[in-house]
Amino acid sequence: MNKVLKNSWALFLGMGAIMLAHGFQGSLLGVRAVKEEFSLTATGFMMSGYFVGYFIGAKTIPQIISRVGHIRVFAAFASVASLVVLIHAVYVSPFIWFLLRVLTGISMVSIYTVAESWLNDRANNKNRGSVLSVYMVIIYGAMGFGMFLLNFSDPL
């Protein structure tokens, strides 16, 4: 298991950074929606877009991966996720933010699928559970810390 963990440090570090930003963004958007005086219904609608995208991505990403490969899917959807964060600052509208959250959901499920596929490929039956548990601790710990970072920022 140590060899797998040592060889996967870059993946763990990258996924930790992605999840740190994702946790921060998810919390920040709700606070920003209140500051922009979105209605509670509009805020709920906008935030639910992530899960709509997650569902769409879960159904479509396996076919995309089989056509273009893991590396291209990871690069493309990491880029989309980065771009979507920037677009939130430009367009302040519940409907636009809903569409952006859909794209975030699709992007995140794509990134998860590729990262977990890589870990499954590197692990064997004896250490798969341990490797995936380290991965889960890293991504959920980073996501939680990202939410905590909201204390140090101004939502405008």
XYZ file of C-alpha atoms in Angstrom:
156
model
C 0.000 0.000 0.000
C 2.821 2.438 0.796
C 4.083 2.166 -2.780
C 0.643 3.023 -4.168
C 0.322 5.991 -1.807
C 3.829 7.199 -2.636
C 3.144 6.949 -6.369
C -0.210 8.723 -6.019
C 0.879 11.768 -4.020
C 0.333 14.141 -6.954
C -3.208 12.879 -7.444
C -3.935 13.256 -3.725
C -2.462 16.759 -3.665
C -4.350 17.832 -6.790
C -7.652 16.417 -5.605
C -7.119 18.057 -2.227
C -6.646 21.437 -3.912
C -9.689 20.924 -6.126
C -11.851 19.931 -3.165
C -10.582 22.828 -1.058
C -11.735 25.235 -3.771
C -14.970 23.333 -4.333
C -15.881 23.422 -0.646
C -15.138 27.134 -0.503
C -17.138 27.888 -3.657
C -20.171 25.913 -2.544
C -20.383 27.806 0.742
C -19.534 31.161 -0.779
C -22.288 31.018 -3.395
C -25.007 30.592 -0.792
C -23.713 33.549 1.201
C -23.273 35.635 -1.940
C -26.838 34.833 -3.019
C -28.108 36.287 0.259
C -25.962 39.412 -0.224
C -27.343 39.785 -3.763
C -30.843 39.497 -2.271
C -31.859 36.409 -4.235
C -35.102 34.950 -2.926
C -34.869 31.767 -0.881
C -36.561 29.882 -3.717
C -34.096 31.246 -6.273
C -31.173 30.398 -4.000
C -32.428 26.846 -3.499
C -33.019 26.476 -7.238
C -29.560 27.811 -8.027
C -27.786 25.589 -5.508
C -29.683 22.488 -6.683
C -28.123 22.900 -10.118
C -25.006 21.153 -8.828
C -26.921 17.946 -8.223
C -28.707 18.172 -11.575
C -25.281 18.378 -13.208
C -23.932 15.592 -11.022
C -26.735 13.308 -12.196
C -26.271 14.259 -15.864
C -22.519 13.767 -15.589
C -22.843 10.391 -13.900
C -24.924 9.177 -16.832
C -22.796 10.654 -19.651
C -19.174 10.696 -18.499
C -18.447 6.955 -18.925
C -19.180 7.234 -22.656
C -17.043 10.362 -22.970
C -14.144 8.690 -21.147
C -14.348 5.651 -23.423
C -14.223 7.923 -26.494
C -11.478 10.394 -25.586
C -9.672 8.925 -22.574
C -9.139 9.696 -18.919
C -6.460 12.361 -19.266
C -8.398 14.492 -21.739
C -11.600 14.231 -19.707
C -9.789 15.224 -16.515
C -8.047 18.174 -18.185
C -11.168 19.380 -19.967
C -13.488 19.240 -16.985
C -10.920 20.664 -14.554
C -10.670 23.591 -16.974
C -14.459 23.909 -17.178
C -14.720 23.881 -13.375
C -12.082 26.626 -13.149
C -13.782 28.736 -15.792
C -17.200 28.394 -14.179
C -15.860 29.813 -10.902
C -14.707 32.928 -12.746
C -17.994 33.357 -14.606
C -19.929 33.485 -11.313
C -18.274 36.834 -10.590
C -19.227 38.279 -13.981
C -22.904 37.303 -14.210
C -24.964 37.739 -11.052
C -28.263 36.065 -11.878
C -29.964 33.074 -10.221
C -30.697 31.436 -13.574
C -27.144 31.907 -14.892
C -25.791 30.646 -11.591
C -28.084 27.606 -11.863
C -26.595 26.808 -15.285
C -23.095 27.325 -13.931
C -23.846 25.025 -10.997
C -25.029 22.379 -13.491
C -21.661 22.692 -15.248
C -19.901 22.462 -11.884
C -21.773 19.249 -11.071
C -20.882 17.693 -14.425
C -17.262 18.777 -14.024
C -16.898 17.483 -10.484
C -18.396 14.066 -11.177
C -16.052 13.806 -14.170
C -13.035 14.683 -12.051
C -14.094 12.216 -9.330
C -14.646 9.435 -11.856
C -11.233 9.853 -13.439
C -9.354 10.208 -10.136
C -11.039 7.190 -8.607
C -10.455 5.170 -11.776
C -6.755 5.965 -11.579
C -6.631 4.917 -7.933
C -8.518 1.697 -8.647
C -6.080 0.933 -11.447
C -3.056 1.445 -9.197
C -4.428 -0.489 -6.223
C -4.783 -4.244 -5.925
C -7.474 -6.213 -4.132
C -5.473 -6.276 -0.883
C -4.953 -2.527 -0.542
C -7.836 -0.992 -2.524
C -9.920 -0.212 0.564
C -6.995 1.421 2.358
C -6.002 3.497 -0.677
C -9.555 4.698 -1.272
C -9.990 5.497 2.426
C -6.903 7.742 2.346
C -8.330 9.401 -0.775
C -11.694 9.980 0.930
C -10.086 11.445 4.050
C -8.089 13.836 1.868
C -10.980 15.007 -0.307
C -13.514 15.389 2.501
C -10.962 16.978 4.817
C -10.001 19.462 2.106
C -13.647 20.177 1.328
C -14.373 20.840 5.001
C -11.351 23.103 5.290
C -12.504 24.944 2.154
C -15.817 25.666 3.850
C -13.916 26.920 6.883
C -12.041 29.405 4.659
C -15.299 31.311 4.282
C -14.435 32.885 7.650
C -11.488 34.678 6.021
C -13.163 36.141 2.941
C -15.603 38.816 1.926
C -18.370 37.324 -0.243
C -18.406 40.323 -2.589
